[in-house]
Protein backbone atom coordinates (compact mmCIF):
# COMPACT_ATOMS: atom_id res chain seq x y z
CA UNK A 1 0.00 0.00 0.00
CA UNK A 2 1.24 3.47 -0.91
CA UNK A 3 1.05 5.37 2.40
CA UNK A 4 1.85 8.66 0.69
CA UNK A 5 -1.57 8.58 -0.99
CA UNK A 6 -3.25 8.33 2.41
CA UNK A 7 -0.98 10.90 4.02
CA UNK A 8 -1.86 13.78 1.71
CA UNK A 9 -5.70 13.61 2.17
CA UNK A 10 -5.23 13.11 5.92
CA UNK A 11 -3.01 16.18 6.11
CA UNK A 12 -5.57 18.26 4.24
CA UNK A 13 -8.37 17.02 6.51
CA UNK A 14 -6.45 17.89 9.70
CA UNK A 15 -5.53 21.32 8.33
CA UNK A 16 -9.15 22.09 7.47
CA UNK A 17 -10.28 21.00 10.94
CA UNK A 18 -7.67 23.18 12.64
CA UNK A 19 -8.51 26.22 10.54
CA UNK A 20 -12.20 25.72 11.20
CA UNK A 21 -11.62 25.39 14.92
CA UNK A 22 -9.44 28.48 14.87
CA UNK A 23 -12.11 30.47 13.05
CA UNK A 24 -14.74 29.40 15.55
CA UNK A 25 -12.58 30.51 18.46
CA UNK A 26 -11.80 33.83 16.83
CA UNK A 27 -15.39 34.47 15.89
CA UNK A 28 -16.67 33.62 19.35
CA UNK A 29 -14.21 36.05 20.93
CA UNK A 30 -14.52 38.87 18.40
CA UNK A 31 -18.30 38.82 18.21
CA UNK A 32 -18.78 38.59 21.93
CA UNK A 33 -19.99 41.42 24.18
CA UNK A 34 -17.89 44.58 24.48
CA UNK A 35 -17.45 46.91 27.43
CA UNK A 36 -19.54 50.06 26.94
CA UNK A 37 -19.33 53.01 29.34
CA UNK A 38 -21.97 55.66 30.02
CA UNK A 39 -20.65 59.15 30.71
CA UNK A 40 -22.33 62.46 31.49
CA UNK A 41 -21.22 66.10 31.48
CA UNK A 42 -22.62 69.61 31.75
CA UNK A 43 -21.99 72.07 28.95
CA UNK A 44 -20.06 74.92 30.56
CA UNK A 45 -20.90 77.33 27.73
CA UNK A 46 -24.28 77.73 29.41
CA UNK A 47 -22.82 79.58 32.38
CA UNK A 48 -22.32 82.78 30.38
CA UNK A 49 -26.05 82.86 29.56
CA UNK A 50 -27.24 82.76 33.17
CA UNK A 51 -26.73 86.46 33.95
CA UNK A 52 -29.46 87.46 31.49
CA UNK A 53 -32.10 85.57 33.51
CA UNK A 54 -31.02 86.73 36.99
CA UNK A 55 -29.37 83.38 37.68
CA UNK A 56 -25.98 84.14 39.21
CA UNK A 57 -24.73 80.55 39.20
CA UNK A 58 -25.51 76.89 39.64
CA UNK A 59 -23.66 75.29 42.54
CA UNK A 60 -24.89 71.70 42.43
CA UNK A 61 -26.77 69.35 40.08
CA UNK A 62 -27.73 65.92 41.39
CA UNK A 63 -29.80 63.21 39.71
CA UNK A 64 -31.21 59.93 41.03
CA UNK A 65 -30.78 57.49 38.14
CA UNK A 66 -32.78 54.25 38.22
CA UNK A 67 -32.26 52.74 34.78
CA UNK A 68 -30.03 53.03 31.70
CA UNK A 69 -30.79 51.12 28.52
CA UNK A 70 -29.52 50.82 24.95
CA UNK A 71 -32.05 50.00 22.21
CA UNK A 72 -30.87 48.34 19.02
CA UNK A 73 -32.24 48.86 15.51
CA UNK A 74 -33.81 45.38 15.88
CA UNK A 75 -35.69 46.48 19.01
CA UNK A 76 -33.44 44.42 21.26
CA UNK A 77 -32.34 46.11 24.46
CA UNK A 78 -29.29 45.95 26.69
CA UNK A 79 -29.59 47.10 30.30
CA UNK A 80 -26.92 48.67 32.46
CA UNK A 81 -26.91 47.60 36.09
CA UNK A 82 -27.84 50.74 38.02
CA UNK A 83 -30.29 51.43 40.82
CA UNK A 84 -30.55 54.41 43.15
CA UNK A 85 -27.45 55.86 41.50
CA UNK A 86 -26.87 59.42 42.71
CA UNK A 87 -25.05 61.40 40.02
CA UNK A 88 -23.41 64.58 41.29
CA UNK A 89 -22.40 66.39 38.12
CA UNK A 90 -19.18 68.41 38.01
CA UNK A 91 -19.99 71.99 37.01
CA UNK A 92 -16.61 72.61 35.39
CA UNK A 93 -17.54 70.51 32.37
CA UNK A 94 -15.64 67.44 33.48
CA UNK A 95 -17.01 64.15 32.24
CA UNK A 96 -18.09 61.63 34.85
CA UNK A 97 -18.56 57.91 34.18
CA UNK A 98 -21.86 56.60 35.51
CA UNK A 99 -21.31 52.92 34.81
CA UNK A 100 -20.01 50.41 32.29
CA UNK A 101 -21.33 47.05 31.17
CA UNK A 102 -20.75 44.25 28.68
CA UNK A 103 -23.07 44.91 25.73
CA UNK A 104 -23.75 42.37 22.92
CA UNK A 105 -22.55 43.16 19.42
CA UNK A 106 -25.09 45.07 17.38
CA UNK A 107 -26.22 48.42 16.03
CA UNK A 108 -27.81 50.66 18.68
CA UNK A 109 -29.78 53.75 17.72
CA UNK A 110 -31.47 54.85 20.96
CA UNK A 111 -30.50 55.36 24.58
CA UNK A 112 -33.00 55.58 27.43
CA UNK A 113 -32.50 56.91 30.92
CA UNK A 114 -34.93 56.95 33.83
CA UNK A 115 -34.52 59.50 36.61
CA UNK A 116 -36.98 58.65 39.36
CA UNK A 117 -37.74 59.53 42.95
CA UNK A 118 -36.96 56.79 45.44
CA UNK A 119 -40.49 55.50 46.01
CA UNK A 120 -39.55 51.87 46.69
CA UNK A 121 -38.68 52.47 50.33
CA UNK A 122 -34.92 52.28 49.86
CA UNK A 123 -33.03 55.00 51.70
CA UNK A 124 -30.62 56.91 49.47
CA UNK A 125 -27.54 58.24 51.19
CA UNK A 126 -28.26 61.92 50.59
CA UNK A 127 -30.71 63.95 52.69
CA UNK A 128 -31.36 66.39 49.82
CA UNK A 129 -33.46 63.71 48.13
CA UNK A 130 -35.89 63.41 51.02
CA UNK A 131 -37.98 65.87 53.04
CA UNK A 132 -40.20 64.05 55.49
CA UNK A 133 -42.38 61.76 53.38
CA UNK A 134 -41.50 63.60 50.16
CA UNK A 135 -38.90 62.01 47.89
CA UNK A 136 -37.14 63.64 44.96
CA UNK A 137 -35.58 62.59 41.68
CA UNK A 138 -33.31 65.59 41.11
CA UNK A 139 -31.83 68.44 43.12
CA UNK A 140 -30.50 71.70 41.71
CA UNK A 141 -28.83 74.33 43.85
CA UNK A 142 -27.70 77.79 42.87
CA UNK A 143 -27.96 81.51 43.41
CA UNK A 144 -30.89 83.43 41.92
CA UNK A 145 -31.18 87.21 42.32
CA UNK A 146 -28.40 87.06 44.88
CA UNK A 147 -30.20 84.48 47.04
CA UNK A 148 -29.42 80.79 47.43
CA UNK A 149 -32.09 78.40 46.21
CA UNK A 150 -32.71 74.65 46.00
CA UNK A 151 -35.00 73.37 43.26
CA UNK A 152 -36.20 69.81 43.83
CA UNK A 153 -38.44 67.69 41.64
CA UNK A 154 -40.42 64.57 42.55
CA UNK A 155 -41.24 63.86 38.89
CA UNK A 156 -40.19 60.72 37.06
CA UNK A 157 -38.20 61.52 33.93
CA UNK A 158 -38.13 58.93 31.15
CA UNK A 159 -35.66 60.38 28.69
CA UNK A 160 -35.26 58.85 25.22
CA UNK A 161 -32.28 60.02 23.18
CA UNK A 162 -31.58 59.07 19.56
CA UNK A 163 -28.02 58.07 18.68
CA UNK A 164 -27.26 59.56 15.29
CA UNK A 165 -25.27 57.93 13.85
CA UNK A 166 -26.07 54.71 15.69
CA UNK A 167 -23.50 53.16 18.00
CA UNK A 168 -22.00 50.07 16.35
CA UNK A 169 -20.50 47.35 18.52
CA UNK A 170 -18.70 44.79 16.40
CA UNK A 171 -15.63 42.57 16.20
CA UNK A 172 -13.48 45.61 15.36
CA UNK A 173 -14.68 47.66 18.35
CA UNK A 174 -11.94 48.29 20.86
CA UNK A 175 -13.90 50.54 23.23
CA UNK A 176 -17.27 52.28 23.14
CA UNK A 177 -19.24 54.78 25.18
CA UNK A 178 -22.52 56.63 25.30
CA UNK A 179 -21.83 60.28 26.12
CA UNK A 180 -24.75 62.21 27.64
CA UNK A 181 -24.56 65.99 27.39
CA UNK A 182 -26.71 68.35 29.45
CA UNK A 183 -27.31 71.99 28.55
CA UNK A 184 -28.83 73.84 31.55
CA UNK A 185 -28.98 77.19 29.73
CA UNK A 186 -32.73 76.97 29.14
CA UNK A 187 -33.82 75.41 32.41
CA UNK A 188 -35.06 78.65 33.96
CA UNK A 189 -36.63 80.41 30.95
CA UNK A 190 -40.00 80.06 29.24
CA UNK A 191 -40.43 79.56 25.50
CA UNK A 192 -40.23 83.32 25.01
CA UNK A 193 -36.89 83.54 26.82
CA UNK A 194 -38.36 85.16 29.93
CA UNK A 195 -36.81 84.27 33.31
CA UNK A 196 -38.43 81.61 35.48
CA UNK A 197 -37.87 82.03 39.20
CA UNK A 198 -36.88 78.55 40.48
CA UNK A 199 -38.30 79.39 43.92
CA UNK A 200 -41.80 80.02 42.51
CA UNK A 201 -43.89 76.79 42.62
CA UNK A 202 -45.92 78.04 39.65
CA UNK A 203 -42.84 77.57 37.46
CA UNK A 204 -42.12 74.00 38.58
CA UNK A 205 -43.74 72.12 35.69
CA UNK A 206 -42.20 74.31 32.98
CA UNK A 207 -38.74 73.97 34.55
CA UNK A 208 -39.16 70.17 34.73
CA UNK A 209 -40.06 70.05 31.02
CA UNK A 210 -37.04 72.21 30.21
CA UNK A 211 -34.77 69.87 32.15
CA UNK A 212 -36.16 66.77 30.43
CA UNK A 213 -35.56 68.33 27.00
CA UNK A 214 -31.97 69.38 27.78
CA UNK A 215 -30.42 65.89 27.49
CA UNK A 216 -28.64 64.69 24.37
CA UNK A 217 -26.62 61.53 23.75
CA UNK A 218 -24.04 60.44 21.23
CA UNK A 219 -22.22 57.19 20.65
CA UNK A 220 -18.44 57.06 20.75
CA UNK A 221 -16.49 54.17 19.24
CA UNK A 222 -12.82 53.34 18.96
CA UNK A 223 -11.82 50.58 16.59
CA UNK A 224 -9.04 48.09 17.20
CA UNK A 225 -6.23 48.95 14.76
CA UNK A 226 -3.99 46.00 15.65
CA UNK A 227 -4.71 44.32 12.33
CA UNK A 228 -3.72 47.45 10.42
CA UNK A 229 -0.55 47.76 12.45
CA UNK A 230 0.32 44.15 11.68
CA UNK A 231 -0.19 44.77 7.97
CA UNK A 232 2.06 47.81 8.10
CA UNK A 233 4.80 45.82 9.83
CA UNK A 234 4.65 43.26 7.05
GROMACS .gro file of C-alpha atoms in nm:
model
  234
    1UNK     CA    1   0.000   0.000   0.000
    2UNK     CA    2   0.124   0.347  -0.091
    3UNK     CA    3   0.105   0.537   0.240
    4UNK     CA    4   0.185   0.866   0.069
    5UNK     CA    5  -0.157   0.858  -0.099
    6UNK     CA    6  -0.325   0.833   0.241
    7UNK     CA    7  -0.098   1.090   0.402
    8UNK     CA    8  -0.186   1.378   0.171
    9UNK     CA    9  -0.570   1.361   0.217
   10UNK     CA   10  -0.523   1.311   0.592
   11UNK     CA   11  -0.301   1.618   0.611
   12UNK     CA   12  -0.557   1.826   0.424
   13UNK     CA   13  -0.837   1.702   0.651
   14UNK     CA   14  -0.645   1.789   0.970
   15UNK     CA   15  -0.553   2.132   0.833
   16UNK     CA   16  -0.915   2.209   0.747
   17UNK     CA   17  -1.028   2.100   1.094
   18UNK     CA   18  -0.767   2.318   1.264
   19UNK     CA   19  -0.851   2.622   1.054
   20UNK     CA   20  -1.220   2.572   1.120
   21UNK     CA   21  -1.162   2.539   1.492
   22UNK     CA   22  -0.944   2.848   1.487
   23UNK     CA   23  -1.211   3.047   1.305
   24UNK     CA   24  -1.474   2.940   1.555
   25UNK     CA   25  -1.258   3.051   1.846
   26UNK     CA   26  -1.180   3.383   1.683
   27UNK     CA   27  -1.539   3.447   1.589
   28UNK     CA   28  -1.667   3.362   1.935
   29UNK     CA   29  -1.421   3.605   2.093
   30UNK     CA   30  -1.452   3.887   1.840
   31UNK     CA   31  -1.830   3.882   1.821
   32UNK     CA   32  -1.878   3.859   2.193
   33UNK     CA   33  -1.999   4.142   2.418
   34UNK     CA   34  -1.789   4.458   2.448
   35UNK     CA   35  -1.745   4.691   2.743
   36UNK     CA   36  -1.954   5.006   2.694
   37UNK     CA   37  -1.933   5.301   2.934
   38UNK     CA   38  -2.197   5.566   3.002
   39UNK     CA   39  -2.065   5.915   3.071
   40UNK     CA   40  -2.233   6.246   3.149
   41UNK     CA   41  -2.122   6.610   3.148
   42UNK     CA   42  -2.262   6.961   3.175
   43UNK     CA   43  -2.199   7.207   2.895
   44UNK     CA   44  -2.006   7.492   3.056
   45UNK     CA   45  -2.090   7.733   2.773
   46UNK     CA   46  -2.428   7.773   2.941
   47UNK     CA   47  -2.282   7.958   3.238
   48UNK     CA   48  -2.232   8.278   3.038
   49UNK     CA   49  -2.605   8.286   2.956
   50UNK     CA   50  -2.724   8.276   3.317
   51UNK     CA   51  -2.673   8.646   3.395
   52UNK     CA   52  -2.946   8.746   3.149
   53UNK     CA   53  -3.210   8.557   3.351
   54UNK     CA   54  -3.102   8.673   3.699
   55UNK     CA   55  -2.937   8.338   3.768
   56UNK     CA   56  -2.598   8.414   3.921
   57UNK     CA   57  -2.473   8.055   3.920
   58UNK     CA   58  -2.551   7.689   3.964
   59UNK     CA   59  -2.366   7.529   4.254
   60UNK     CA   60  -2.489   7.170   4.243
   61UNK     CA   61  -2.677   6.935   4.008
   62UNK     CA   62  -2.773   6.592   4.139
   63UNK     CA   63  -2.980   6.321   3.971
   64UNK     CA   64  -3.121   5.993   4.103
   65UNK     CA   65  -3.078   5.749   3.814
   66UNK     CA   66  -3.278   5.425   3.822
   67UNK     CA   67  -3.226   5.274   3.478
   68UNK     CA   68  -3.003   5.303   3.170
   69UNK     CA   69  -3.079   5.112   2.852
   70UNK     CA   70  -2.952   5.082   2.495
   71UNK     CA   71  -3.205   5.000   2.221
   72UNK     CA   72  -3.087   4.834   1.902
   73UNK     CA   73  -3.224   4.886   1.551
   74UNK     CA   74  -3.381   4.538   1.588
   75UNK     CA   75  -3.569   4.648   1.901
   76UNK     CA   76  -3.344   4.442   2.126
   77UNK     CA   77  -3.234   4.611   2.446
   78UNK     CA   78  -2.929   4.595   2.669
   79UNK     CA   79  -2.959   4.710   3.030
   80UNK     CA   80  -2.692   4.867   3.246
   81UNK     CA   81  -2.691   4.760   3.609
   82UNK     CA   82  -2.784   5.074   3.802
   83UNK     CA   83  -3.029   5.143   4.082
   84UNK     CA   84  -3.055   5.441   4.315
   85UNK     CA   85  -2.745   5.586   4.150
   86UNK     CA   86  -2.687   5.942   4.271
   87UNK     CA   87  -2.505   6.140   4.002
   88UNK     CA   88  -2.341   6.458   4.129
   89UNK     CA   89  -2.240   6.639   3.812
   90UNK     CA   90  -1.918   6.841   3.801
   91UNK     CA   91  -1.999   7.199   3.701
   92UNK     CA   92  -1.661   7.261   3.539
   93UNK     CA   93  -1.754   7.051   3.237
   94UNK     CA   94  -1.564   6.744   3.348
   95UNK     CA   95  -1.701   6.415   3.224
   96UNK     CA   96  -1.809   6.163   3.485
   97UNK     CA   97  -1.856   5.791   3.418
   98UNK     CA   98  -2.186   5.660   3.551
   99UNK     CA   99  -2.131   5.292   3.481
  100UNK     CA  100  -2.001   5.041   3.229
  101UNK     CA  101  -2.133   4.705   3.117
  102UNK     CA  102  -2.075   4.425   2.868
  103UNK     CA  103  -2.307   4.491   2.573
  104UNK     CA  104  -2.375   4.237   2.292
  105UNK     CA  105  -2.255   4.316   1.942
  106UNK     CA  106  -2.509   4.507   1.738
  107UNK     CA  107  -2.622   4.842   1.603
  108UNK     CA  108  -2.781   5.066   1.868
  109UNK     CA  109  -2.978   5.375   1.772
  110UNK     CA  110  -3.147   5.485   2.096
  111UNK     CA  111  -3.050   5.536   2.458
  112UNK     CA  112  -3.300   5.558   2.743
  113UNK     CA  113  -3.250   5.691   3.092
  114UNK     CA  114  -3.493   5.695   3.383
  115UNK     CA  115  -3.452   5.950   3.661
  116UNK     CA  116  -3.698   5.865   3.936
  117UNK     CA  117  -3.774   5.953   4.295
  118UNK     CA  118  -3.696   5.679   4.544
  119UNK     CA  119  -4.049   5.550   4.601
  120UNK     CA  120  -3.955   5.187   4.669
  121UNK     CA  121  -3.868   5.247   5.033
  122UNK     CA  122  -3.492   5.228   4.986
  123UNK     CA  123  -3.303   5.500   5.170
  124UNK     CA  124  -3.062   5.691   4.947
  125UNK     CA  125  -2.754   5.824   5.119
  126UNK     CA  126  -2.826   6.192   5.059
  127UNK     CA  127  -3.071   6.395   5.269
  128UNK     CA  128  -3.136   6.639   4.982
  129UNK     CA  129  -3.346   6.371   4.813
  130UNK     CA  130  -3.589   6.341   5.102
  131UNK     CA  131  -3.798   6.587   5.304
  132UNK     CA  132  -4.020   6.405   5.549
  133UNK     CA  133  -4.238   6.176   5.338
  134UNK     CA  134  -4.150   6.360   5.016
  135UNK     CA  135  -3.890   6.201   4.789
  136UNK     CA  136  -3.714   6.364   4.496
  137UNK     CA  137  -3.558   6.259   4.168
  138UNK     CA  138  -3.331   6.559   4.111
  139UNK     CA  139  -3.183   6.844   4.312
  140UNK     CA  140  -3.050   7.170   4.171
  141UNK     CA  141  -2.883   7.433   4.385
  142UNK     CA  142  -2.770   7.779   4.287
  143UNK     CA  143  -2.796   8.151   4.341
  144UNK     CA  144  -3.089   8.343   4.192
  145UNK     CA  145  -3.118   8.721   4.232
  146UNK     CA  146  -2.840   8.706   4.488
  147UNK     CA  147  -3.020   8.448   4.704
  148UNK     CA  148  -2.942   8.079   4.743
  149UNK     CA  149  -3.209   7.840   4.621
  150UNK     CA  150  -3.271   7.465   4.600
  151UNK     CA  151  -3.500   7.337   4.326
  152UNK     CA  152  -3.620   6.981   4.383
  153UNK     CA  153  -3.844   6.769   4.164
  154UNK     CA  154  -4.042   6.457   4.255
  155UNK     CA  155  -4.124   6.386   3.889
  156UNK     CA  156  -4.019   6.072   3.706
  157UNK     CA  157  -3.820   6.152   3.393
  158UNK     CA  158  -3.813   5.893   3.115
  159UNK     CA  159  -3.566   6.038   2.869
  160UNK     CA  160  -3.526   5.885   2.522
  161UNK     CA  161  -3.228   6.002   2.318
  162UNK     CA  162  -3.158   5.907   1.956
  163UNK     CA  163  -2.802   5.807   1.868
  164UNK     CA  164  -2.726   5.956   1.529
  165UNK     CA  165  -2.527   5.793   1.385
  166UNK     CA  166  -2.607   5.471   1.569
  167UNK     CA  167  -2.350   5.316   1.800
  168UNK     CA  168  -2.200   5.007   1.635
  169UNK     CA  169  -2.050   4.735   1.852
  170UNK     CA  170  -1.870   4.479   1.640
  171UNK     CA  171  -1.563   4.257   1.620
  172UNK     CA  172  -1.348   4.561   1.536
  173UNK     CA  173  -1.468   4.766   1.835
  174UNK     CA  174  -1.194   4.829   2.086
  175UNK     CA  175  -1.390   5.054   2.323
  176UNK     CA  176  -1.727   5.228   2.314
  177UNK     CA  177  -1.924   5.478   2.518
  178UNK     CA  178  -2.252   5.663   2.530
  179UNK     CA  179  -2.183   6.028   2.612
  180UNK     CA  180  -2.475   6.221   2.764
  181UNK     CA  181  -2.456   6.599   2.739
  182UNK     CA  182  -2.671   6.835   2.945
  183UNK     CA  183  -2.731   7.199   2.855
  184UNK     CA  184  -2.883   7.384   3.155
  185UNK     CA  185  -2.898   7.719   2.973
  186UNK     CA  186  -3.273   7.697   2.914
  187UNK     CA  187  -3.382   7.541   3.241
  188UNK     CA  188  -3.506   7.865   3.396
  189UNK     CA  189  -3.663   8.041   3.095
  190UNK     CA  190  -4.000   8.006   2.924
  191UNK     CA  191  -4.043   7.956   2.550
  192UNK     CA  192  -4.023   8.332   2.501
  193UNK     CA  193  -3.689   8.354   2.682
  194UNK     CA  194  -3.836   8.516   2.993
  195UNK     CA  195  -3.681   8.427   3.331
  196UNK     CA  196  -3.843   8.161   3.548
  197UNK     CA  197  -3.787   8.203   3.920
  198UNK     CA  198  -3.688   7.855   4.048
  199UNK     CA  199  -3.830   7.939   4.392
  200UNK     CA  200  -4.180   8.002   4.251
  201UNK     CA  201  -4.389   7.679   4.262
  202UNK     CA  202  -4.592   7.804   3.965
  203UNK     CA  203  -4.284   7.757   3.746
  204UNK     CA  204  -4.212   7.400   3.858
  205UNK     CA  205  -4.374   7.212   3.569
  206UNK     CA  206  -4.220   7.431   3.298
  207UNK     CA  207  -3.874   7.397   3.455
  208UNK     CA  208  -3.916   7.017   3.473
  209UNK     CA  209  -4.006   7.005   3.102
  210UNK     CA  210  -3.704   7.221   3.021
  211UNK     CA  211  -3.477   6.987   3.215
  212UNK     CA  212  -3.616   6.677   3.043
  213UNK     CA  213  -3.556   6.833   2.700
  214UNK     CA  214  -3.197   6.938   2.778
  215UNK     CA  215  -3.042   6.589   2.749
  216UNK     CA  216  -2.864   6.469   2.437
  217UNK     CA  217  -2.662   6.153   2.375
  218UNK     CA  218  -2.404   6.044   2.123
  219UNK     CA  219  -2.222   5.719   2.065
  220UNK     CA  220  -1.844   5.706   2.075
  221UNK     CA  221  -1.649   5.417   1.924
  222UNK     CA  222  -1.282   5.334   1.896
  223UNK     CA  223  -1.182   5.058   1.659
  224UNK     CA  224  -0.904   4.809   1.720
  225UNK     CA  225  -0.623   4.895   1.476
  226UNK     CA  226  -0.399   4.600   1.565
  227UNK     CA  227  -0.471   4.432   1.233
  228UNK     CA  228  -0.372   4.745   1.042
  229UNK     CA  229  -0.055   4.776   1.245
  230UNK     CA  230   0.032   4.415   1.168
  231UNK     CA  231  -0.019   4.477   0.797
  232UNK     CA  232   0.206   4.781   0.810
  233UNK     CA  233   0.480   4.582   0.983
  234UNK     CA  234   0.465   4.326   0.705
   0.00000   0.00000   0.00000
